[in-house]
mmCIF file of C-alpha atoms and ligand atoms in Angstrom:
data_model
loop_
_atom_site.group_PDB
_atom_site.id
_atom_site.type_symbol
_atom_site.label_atom_id
_atom_site.label_comp_id
_atom_site.label_asym_id
_atom_site.label_seq_id
_atom_site.Cartn_x
_atom_site.Cartn_y
_atom_site.Cartn_z
ATOM 1 C CA MET A 27 67.934 157.155 119.528
ATOM 2 C CA SER A 28 69.555 160.657 120.872
ATOM 3 C CA THR A 29 72.707 158.458 121.824
ATOM 4 C CA ALA A 30 73.261 158.446 118.109
ATOM 5 C CA GLU A 31 74.929 161.330 116.172
ATOM 6 C CA PRO A 32 72.661 163.578 114.587
ATOM 7 C CA LEU A 33 72.003 162.808 111.110
ATOM 8 C CA VAL A 34 70.742 166.860 110.523
ATOM 9 C CA GLN A 35 72.887 169.706 112.547
ATOM 10 C CA ALA A 36 71.273 173.655 111.958
ATOM 11 C CA ARG A 37 72.480 175.832 113.899
ATOM 12 C CA ASN A 38 71.859 179.345 114.008
ATOM 13 C CA VAL A 39 70.544 179.274 110.200
ATOM 14 C CA HIS A 40 69.370 183.101 108.796
ATOM 15 C CA LYS A 41 67.806 183.346 106.231
ATOM 16 C CA SER A 42 66.979 187.567 104.244
ATOM 17 C CA PHE A 43 64.309 187.525 101.740
ATOM 18 C CA GLY A 44 65.573 191.397 100.504
ATOM 19 C CA ASP A 45 64.464 193.430 103.618
ATOM 20 C CA ASN A 46 62.191 190.281 105.097
ATOM 21 C CA GLN A 47 64.038 188.149 107.522
ATOM 22 C CA VAL A 48 62.647 185.334 107.463
ATOM 23 C CA LEU A 49 64.567 182.376 109.216
ATOM 24 C CA LYS A 50 66.374 184.003 112.629
ATOM 25 C CA GLY A 51 69.039 181.336 114.183
ATOM 26 C CA ILE A 52 67.101 178.177 114.043
ATOM 27 C CA ASP A 53 68.732 175.264 115.413
ATOM 28 C CA MET A 54 67.494 171.883 115.441
ATOM 29 C CA ASP A 55 68.807 168.247 115.228
ATOM 30 C CA VAL A 56 67.915 165.686 113.817
ATOM 31 C CA PHE A 57 68.535 161.897 114.605
ATOM 32 C CA PRO A 58 69.020 159.070 112.653
ATOM 33 C CA GLY A 59 65.074 157.449 112.525
ATOM 34 C CA GLU A 60 63.946 160.042 114.097
ATOM 35 C CA VAL A 61 60.256 161.374 112.703
ATOM 36 C CA VAL A 62 60.331 165.807 113.067
ATOM 37 C CA VAL A 63 57.324 166.928 112.311
ATOM 38 C CA ILE A 64 57.139 170.498 112.358
ATOM 39 C CA LEU A 65 53.907 173.121 113.266
ATOM 40 C CA GLY A 66 53.923 176.964 112.422
ATOM 41 C CA PRO A 67 51.481 179.447 110.834
ATOM 42 C CA SER A 68 51.635 180.056 106.498
ATOM 43 C CA GLY A 69 54.655 182.547 106.941
ATOM 44 C CA SER A 70 56.937 181.473 109.656
ATOM 45 C CA GLY A 71 59.968 180.099 107.545
ATOM 46 C CA LYS A 72 58.996 176.368 107.174
ATOM 47 C CA SER A 73 60.119 175.911 103.640
ATOM 48 C CA THR A 74 62.539 178.000 103.544
ATOM 49 C CA PHE A 75 64.035 175.678 106.309
ATOM 50 C CA LEU A 76 63.243 172.470 104.399
ATOM 51 C CA ARG A 77 64.400 175.118 101.315
ATOM 52 C CA CYS A 78 68.302 175.439 103.185
ATOM 53 C CA ILE A 79 68.837 171.736 104.377
ATOM 54 C CA ASN A 80 68.346 170.632 100.381
ATOM 55 C CA HIS A 81 70.257 173.359 99.180
ATOM 56 C CA LEU A 82 67.484 175.438 97.494
ATOM 57 C CA GLU A 83 68.072 178.084 99.337
ATOM 58 C CA ASP A 84 71.335 179.875 100.144
ATOM 59 C CA MET A 85 71.425 180.428 103.744
ATOM 60 C CA ASP A 86 73.090 184.392 104.610
ATOM 61 C CA GLY A 87 74.014 182.697 108.035
ATOM 62 C CA GLY A 88 74.060 179.038 109.732
ATOM 63 C CA SER A 89 75.235 175.643 109.598
ATOM 64 C CA ILE A 90 73.787 172.731 107.947
ATOM 65 C CA GLN A 91 74.873 169.823 108.501
ATOM 66 C CA VAL A 92 73.957 166.222 106.899
ATOM 67 C CA GLY A 93 75.518 163.319 108.046
ATOM 68 C CA ASP A 94 79.419 164.469 107.623
ATOM 69 C CA GLN A 95 78.807 166.752 105.057
ATOM 70 C CA GLN A 96 78.188 170.697 104.738
ATOM 71 C CA ILE A 97 75.757 171.748 103.008
ATOM 72 C CA GLY A 98 76.956 174.238 100.118
ATOM 73 C CA PHE A 99 80.485 173.813 102.201
ATOM 74 C CA GLU A 100 83.795 171.627 102.859
ATOM 75 C CA LEU A 101 86.085 171.978 105.294
ATOM 76 C CA LYS A 102 89.252 172.347 104.139
ATOM 77 C CA LYS A 103 92.812 172.940 106.114
ATOM 78 C CA GLY A 104 90.811 174.419 108.467
ATOM 79 C CA LYS A 105 88.326 177.209 106.510
ATOM 80 C CA LEU A 106 85.378 177.186 105.287
ATOM 81 C CA HIS A 107 84.548 176.741 101.546
ATOM 82 C CA ARG A 108 81.796 177.463 99.799
ATOM 83 C CA LEU A 109 81.794 174.321 96.651
ATOM 84 C CA SER A 110 80.510 174.299 93.216
ATOM 85 C CA SER A 111 77.962 173.950 92.166
ATOM 86 C CA ARG A 112 77.921 170.515 90.416
ATOM 87 C CA ARG A 113 79.022 168.961 94.228
ATOM 88 C CA ILE A 114 76.103 170.500 95.918
ATOM 89 C CA ALA A 115 73.906 169.147 93.789
ATOM 90 C CA ARG A 116 75.667 166.159 94.925
ATOM 91 C CA GLN A 117 75.386 166.396 98.231
ATOM 92 C CA ARG A 118 70.959 167.088 97.037
ATOM 93 C CA GLN A 119 71.196 163.207 95.988
ATOM 94 C CA GLU A 120 71.636 162.401 99.776
ATOM 95 C CA ILE A 121 68.161 164.222 100.465
ATOM 96 C CA GLY A 122 64.353 163.616 99.022
ATOM 97 C CA MET A 123 62.107 166.362 98.452
ATOM 98 C CA VAL A 124 58.249 165.917 99.085
ATOM 99 C CA PHE A 125 56.639 169.204 97.592
ATOM 100 C CA GLN A 126 52.699 169.521 97.503
ATOM 101 C CA GLN A 127 52.724 170.046 94.224
ATOM 102 C CA PHE A 128 53.569 166.517 93.129
ATOM 103 C CA ASN A 129 54.926 168.062 90.016
ATOM 104 C CA LEU A 130 55.691 164.539 88.380
ATOM 105 C CA TYR A 131 56.675 164.107 84.647
ATOM 106 C CA PRO A 132 52.950 164.038 82.584
ATOM 107 C CA HIS A 133 55.110 162.398 79.577
ATOM 108 C CA MET A 134 56.778 159.402 81.828
ATOM 109 C CA THR A 135 54.857 156.963 83.331
ATOM 110 C CA VAL A 136 54.993 156.032 87.034
ATOM 111 C CA LEU A 137 57.775 154.198 86.608
ATOM 112 C CA GLN A 138 59.357 156.119 84.072
ATOM 113 C CA ASN A 139 59.513 158.832 86.920
ATOM 114 C CA ILE A 140 61.053 156.968 88.876
ATOM 115 C CA ILE A 141 63.727 155.444 87.544
ATOM 116 C CA GLU A 142 64.814 159.178 85.398
ATOM 117 C CA ALA A 143 67.428 159.551 88.776
ATOM 118 C CA PRO A 144 68.367 156.136 89.845
ATOM 119 C CA ILE A 145 68.745 156.674 86.401
ATOM 120 C CA GLY A 146 70.197 160.186 85.190
ATOM 121 C CA VAL A 147 71.892 160.847 88.392
ATOM 122 C CA HIS A 148 72.809 157.544 90.626
ATOM 123 C CA LYS A 149 73.764 155.863 87.119
ATOM 124 C CA ARG A 150 72.441 153.131 88.638
ATOM 125 C CA SER A 151 71.780 150.145 85.345
ATOM 126 C CA ARG A 152 67.995 150.244 84.330
ATOM 127 C CA LYS A 153 67.707 146.576 85.844
ATOM 128 C CA GLN A 154 68.781 147.764 89.001
ATOM 129 C CA ALA A 155 66.360 151.044 89.294
ATOM 130 C CA ILE A 156 63.671 149.070 88.374
ATOM 131 C CA ALA A 157 63.112 145.741 90.330
ATOM 132 C CA HIS A 158 63.838 149.156 92.734
ATOM 133 C CA ALA A 159 61.162 150.563 91.947
ATOM 134 C CA ARG A 160 58.979 147.848 91.889
ATOM 135 C CA GLU A 161 59.946 147.831 95.402
ATOM 136 C CA LEU A 162 58.609 151.726 96.002
ATOM 137 C CA LEU A 163 56.224 151.214 94.185
ATOM 138 C CA ALA A 164 54.858 147.864 96.335
ATOM 139 C CA ILE A 165 55.495 149.474 99.728
ATOM 140 C CA VAL A 166 53.478 153.345 98.453
ATOM 141 C CA GLY A 167 50.880 151.177 97.853
ATOM 142 C CA LEU A 168 50.478 150.858 92.946
ATOM 143 C CA SER A 169 52.377 148.002 92.442
ATOM 144 C CA ASP A 170 49.431 148.016 89.635
ATOM 145 C CA LYS A 171 50.318 151.622 88.376
ATOM 146 C CA ALA A 172 53.771 150.930 87.338
ATOM 147 C CA ASP A 173 52.526 152.085 83.692
ATOM 148 C CA ALA A 174 49.991 154.027 84.396
ATOM 149 C CA TRP A 175 50.739 157.514 82.877
ATOM 150 C CA PRO A 176 50.248 160.416 85.915
ATOM 151 C CA ARG A 177 47.191 161.645 84.686
ATOM 152 C CA HIS A 178 45.231 158.920 85.362
ATOM 153 C CA LEU A 179 45.759 159.325 89.043
ATOM 154 C CA SER A 180 43.830 160.234 91.557
ATOM 155 C CA GLY A 181 45.704 162.912 93.292
ATOM 156 C CA GLY A 182 46.616 160.981 96.587
ATOM 157 C CA GLN A 183 47.487 158.112 93.890
ATOM 158 C CA GLN A 184 50.430 160.768 92.242
ATOM 159 C CA GLN A 185 52.049 162.117 95.981
ATOM 160 C CA ARG A 186 53.010 158.839 96.575
ATOM 161 C CA VAL A 187 53.913 158.345 93.020
ATOM 162 C CA ALA A 188 56.880 161.230 94.301
ATOM 163 C CA ILE A 189 57.441 159.489 97.631
ATOM 164 C CA ALA A 190 58.670 156.494 95.289
ATOM 165 C CA ARG A 191 60.312 158.747 93.193
ATOM 166 C CA ALA A 192 61.597 161.142 96.190
ATOM 167 C CA LEU A 193 63.530 157.272 97.617
ATOM 168 C CA ALA A 194 64.185 156.225 94.446
ATOM 169 C CA ILE A 195 68.073 157.821 94.625
ATOM 170 C CA LYS A 196 68.079 156.633 98.071
ATOM 171 C CA PRO A 197 67.968 159.053 100.771
ATOM 172 C CA ARG A 198 69.417 159.221 103.569
ATOM 173 C CA LEU A 199 67.242 162.343 104.996
ATOM 174 C CA MET A 200 63.164 162.901 103.448
ATOM 175 C CA LEU A 201 62.124 166.105 103.434
ATOM 176 C CA PHE A 202 58.244 166.433 103.224
ATOM 177 C CA ASP A 203 56.679 169.935 102.674
ATOM 178 C CA GLU A 204 53.267 170.144 103.228
ATOM 179 C CA PRO A 205 52.579 166.852 101.074
ATOM 180 C CA THR A 206 48.637 167.010 102.031
ATOM 181 C CA SER A 207 48.023 170.554 101.051
ATOM 182 C CA ALA A 208 46.495 170.317 97.659
ATOM 183 C CA LEU A 209 44.772 166.631 98.429
ATOM 184 C CA ASP A 210 40.871 166.541 98.077
ATOM 185 C CA PRO A 211 40.224 165.968 102.651
ATOM 186 C CA GLU A 212 39.151 162.037 100.832
ATOM 187 C CA LEU A 213 42.644 161.534 100.142
ATOM 188 C CA VAL A 214 44.536 162.234 102.758
ATOM 189 C CA GLY A 215 45.093 159.350 104.382
ATOM 190 C CA GLU A 216 45.802 157.275 102.175
ATOM 191 C CA VAL A 217 49.065 159.969 101.795
ATOM 192 C CA LEU A 218 49.817 160.033 105.357
ATOM 193 C CA ALA A 219 49.169 156.056 106.223
ATOM 194 C CA THR A 220 52.212 156.481 103.145
ATOM 195 C CA MET A 221 54.422 157.990 105.512
ATOM 196 C CA ARG A 222 53.905 156.614 108.669
ATOM 197 C CA THR A 223 55.292 153.424 106.491
ATOM 198 C CA LEU A 224 57.948 155.097 106.506
ATOM 199 C CA ALA A 225 58.275 156.428 109.379
ATOM 200 C CA ASP A 226 57.115 152.948 111.170
ATOM 201 C CA GLN A 227 60.422 151.631 108.557
ATOM 202 C CA GLY A 228 62.903 153.557 110.697
ATOM 203 C CA LEU A 229 63.164 156.377 107.481
ATOM 204 C CA THR A 230 64.017 160.155 108.705
ATOM 205 C CA MET A 231 62.242 162.332 107.907
ATOM 206 C CA VAL A 232 61.060 166.452 109.087
ATOM 207 C CA VAL A 233 57.614 166.510 108.224
ATOM 208 C CA VAL A 234 55.902 170.229 107.796
ATOM 209 C CA THR A 235 51.669 169.882 107.973
ATOM 210 C CA HIS A 236 49.126 171.166 109.502
ATOM 211 C CA GLU A 237 48.118 166.742 110.353
ATOM 212 C CA ILE A 238 48.306 166.923 113.468
ATOM 213 C CA GLY A 239 47.187 164.013 114.056
ATOM 214 C CA PHE A 240 49.714 162.647 112.361
ATOM 215 C CA ALA A 241 51.967 164.797 114.601
ATOM 216 C CA ARG A 242 50.573 163.027 117.522
ATOM 217 C CA GLU A 243 50.741 159.648 115.506
ATOM 218 C CA ALA A 244 53.870 158.951 113.674
ATOM 219 C CA ALA A 245 55.887 161.783 115.189
ATOM 220 C CA ASP A 246 59.423 161.432 117.564
ATOM 221 C CA ARG A 247 59.407 165.385 118.478
ATOM 222 C CA VAL A 248 56.779 168.444 117.432
ATOM 223 C CA ILE A 249 58.684 171.209 116.521
ATOM 224 C CA PHE A 250 55.797 174.927 116.723
ATOM 225 C CA MET A 251 57.811 177.526 114.588
ATOM 226 C CA ASP A 252 56.096 181.193 114.399
ATOM 227 C CA GLY A 253 58.833 184.686 113.096
ATOM 228 C CA GLY A 254 61.078 182.177 111.823
ATOM 229 C CA VAL A 255 62.427 181.446 114.681
ATOM 230 C CA ILE A 256 60.622 178.077 117.206
ATOM 231 C CA VAL A 257 59.411 178.652 119.721
ATOM 232 C CA GLU A 258 58.594 175.433 122.339
ATOM 233 C CA GLN A 259 59.774 171.675 120.948
ATOM 234 C CA GLY A 260 59.131 168.231 122.556
ATOM 235 C CA ALA A 261 57.427 164.772 121.998
ATOM 236 C CA PRO A 262 53.947 165.655 120.461
ATOM 237 C CA ASP A 263 51.876 164.005 123.953
ATOM 238 C CA GLN A 264 53.624 166.971 125.969
ATOM 239 C CA VAL A 265 54.123 169.892 123.700
ATOM 240 C CA LEU A 266 50.510 169.252 121.574
ATOM 241 C CA SER A 267 47.796 168.889 124.557
ATOM 242 C CA ASN A 268 49.833 171.000 126.852
ATOM 243 C CA PRO A 269 51.445 173.845 124.485
ATOM 244 C CA GLN A 270 53.072 176.188 126.258
ATOM 245 C CA HIS A 271 53.541 179.586 124.953
ATOM 246 C CA PRO A 272 49.801 181.315 123.746
ATOM 247 C CA ARG A 273 51.051 182.069 121.049
ATOM 248 C CA PHE A 274 51.708 177.628 120.070
ATOM 249 C CA GLN A 275 48.201 177.290 122.493
ATOM 250 C CA SER A 276 45.778 179.910 119.823
ATOM 251 C CA PHE A 277 47.674 177.895 116.609
ATOM 252 C CA LEU A 278 46.736 174.546 118.114
ATOM 253 C CA SER A 279 43.087 175.989 119.226
ATOM 254 C CA ARG A 280 42.045 175.699 115.271
ATOM 255 C CA PHE A 281 42.507 172.369 114.788
ATOM 256 C CA ILE A 282 40.418 171.746 117.496
HETATM 257 P P1 ADP B 27 55.948 178.441 105.691
HETATM 258 O O1 ADP B 27 56.101 178.093 104.851
HETATM 259 O O2 ADP B 27 56.058 178.819 106.930
HETATM 260 O O3 ADP B 27 54.365 179.099 104.153
HETATM 261 P P2 ADP B 27 57.635 180.193 103.478
HETATM 262 O O4 ADP B 27 59.369 179.299 104.437
HETATM 263 O O5 ADP B 27 57.318 179.966 102.080
HETATM 264 O O6 ADP B 27 56.744 180.582 105.332
HETATM 265 O O7 ADP B 27 57.428 181.942 103.781
HETATM 266 C C1 ADP B 27 58.394 182.962 104.774
HETATM 267 C C2 ADP B 27 58.013 183.802 104.258
HETATM 268 O O8 ADP B 27 59.660 183.908 103.791
HETATM 269 C C3 ADP B 27 57.163 184.535 103.854
HETATM 270 O O9 ADP B 27 57.685 186.068 104.331
HETATM 271 C C4 ADP B 27 57.895 185.147 102.023
HETATM 272 O O10 ADP B 27 56.623 185.471 101.697
HETATM 273 C C5 ADP B 27 58.612 185.107 102.387
HETATM 274 N N1 ADP B 27 59.973 183.845 100.755
HETATM 275 C C6 ADP B 27 59.593 182.710 100.930
HETATM 276 N N2 ADP B 27 60.373 182.535 99.784
HETATM 277 C C7 ADP B 27 61.327 183.481 99.387
HETATM 278 C C8 ADP B 27 61.208 184.253 98.229
HETATM 279 N N3 ADP B 27 61.972 183.315 96.836
HETATM 280 N N4 ADP B 27 61.520 185.031 97.270
HETATM 281 C C9 ADP B 27 60.980 186.216 98.562
HETATM 282 N N5 ADP B 27 59.261 185.997 99.667
HETATM 283 C C10 ADP B 27 60.702 184.581 100.390
HETATM 284 MG MG1 MG B 28 54.998 176.399 103.175
#
């Protein structure tokens, strides 16, 4: 794994909202096929960091490279130039994101939700998009729901559709921001199982979650963020059983 080039290289990422310094220099590499789980208390900057990777927020400082693309910038004649919003939109098409709120289009069926971006944005043929959507529905365990309306699905099913929809653009990288936090407890397992399947298939994933069990079982690496910095990171069996930093210790003690 570590012999490959990183797919994501974040360097010294800074972000403030007004006086509120939210990210204070985040460095992170994510290697192809790696599953990185980010833990941390509310307000520590986890969502902001994911949103910077996907260019839903502008960084104030530092850089993020995904594949050979510098997020938000391009190198021309040795100088960094800010990209147009159109080019940024194109960069974002390589990255899938799943949010706490699934936000499916309510007026579209499950299948229509999934094929919308591939046809509308990626200009795939309808036939290709539908065939791929059906494959994705099989992966997330919802083959029988292609023609259902989102409102007729459980929260767990809707989130699995949202995952299929994010995968439909064939992203190189998937970002998950607390994908199970809005779900009733009995529905969390099915979504985590779906994510586990994707992890096992070698998808590169950065997952913000409070599900320590998922981190333990599915993560290649666990990162603990607090106060806009990475406080500790390592293999899950190492850091989750034997956290070194007092803040990480006290964070984890809440889950035991
Ligand atoms: P986490 O995901 O770890 O809970 P966030 O990244 O959502 O943390 O938020 C970190 C801090 O940034 C919080 O203090 C939050 O209020 C602030 N913040 C996040 N987004 C915005 C925004 N769009 N405008 C102003 N402040 C924001
Ligand atoms: Mg958050």
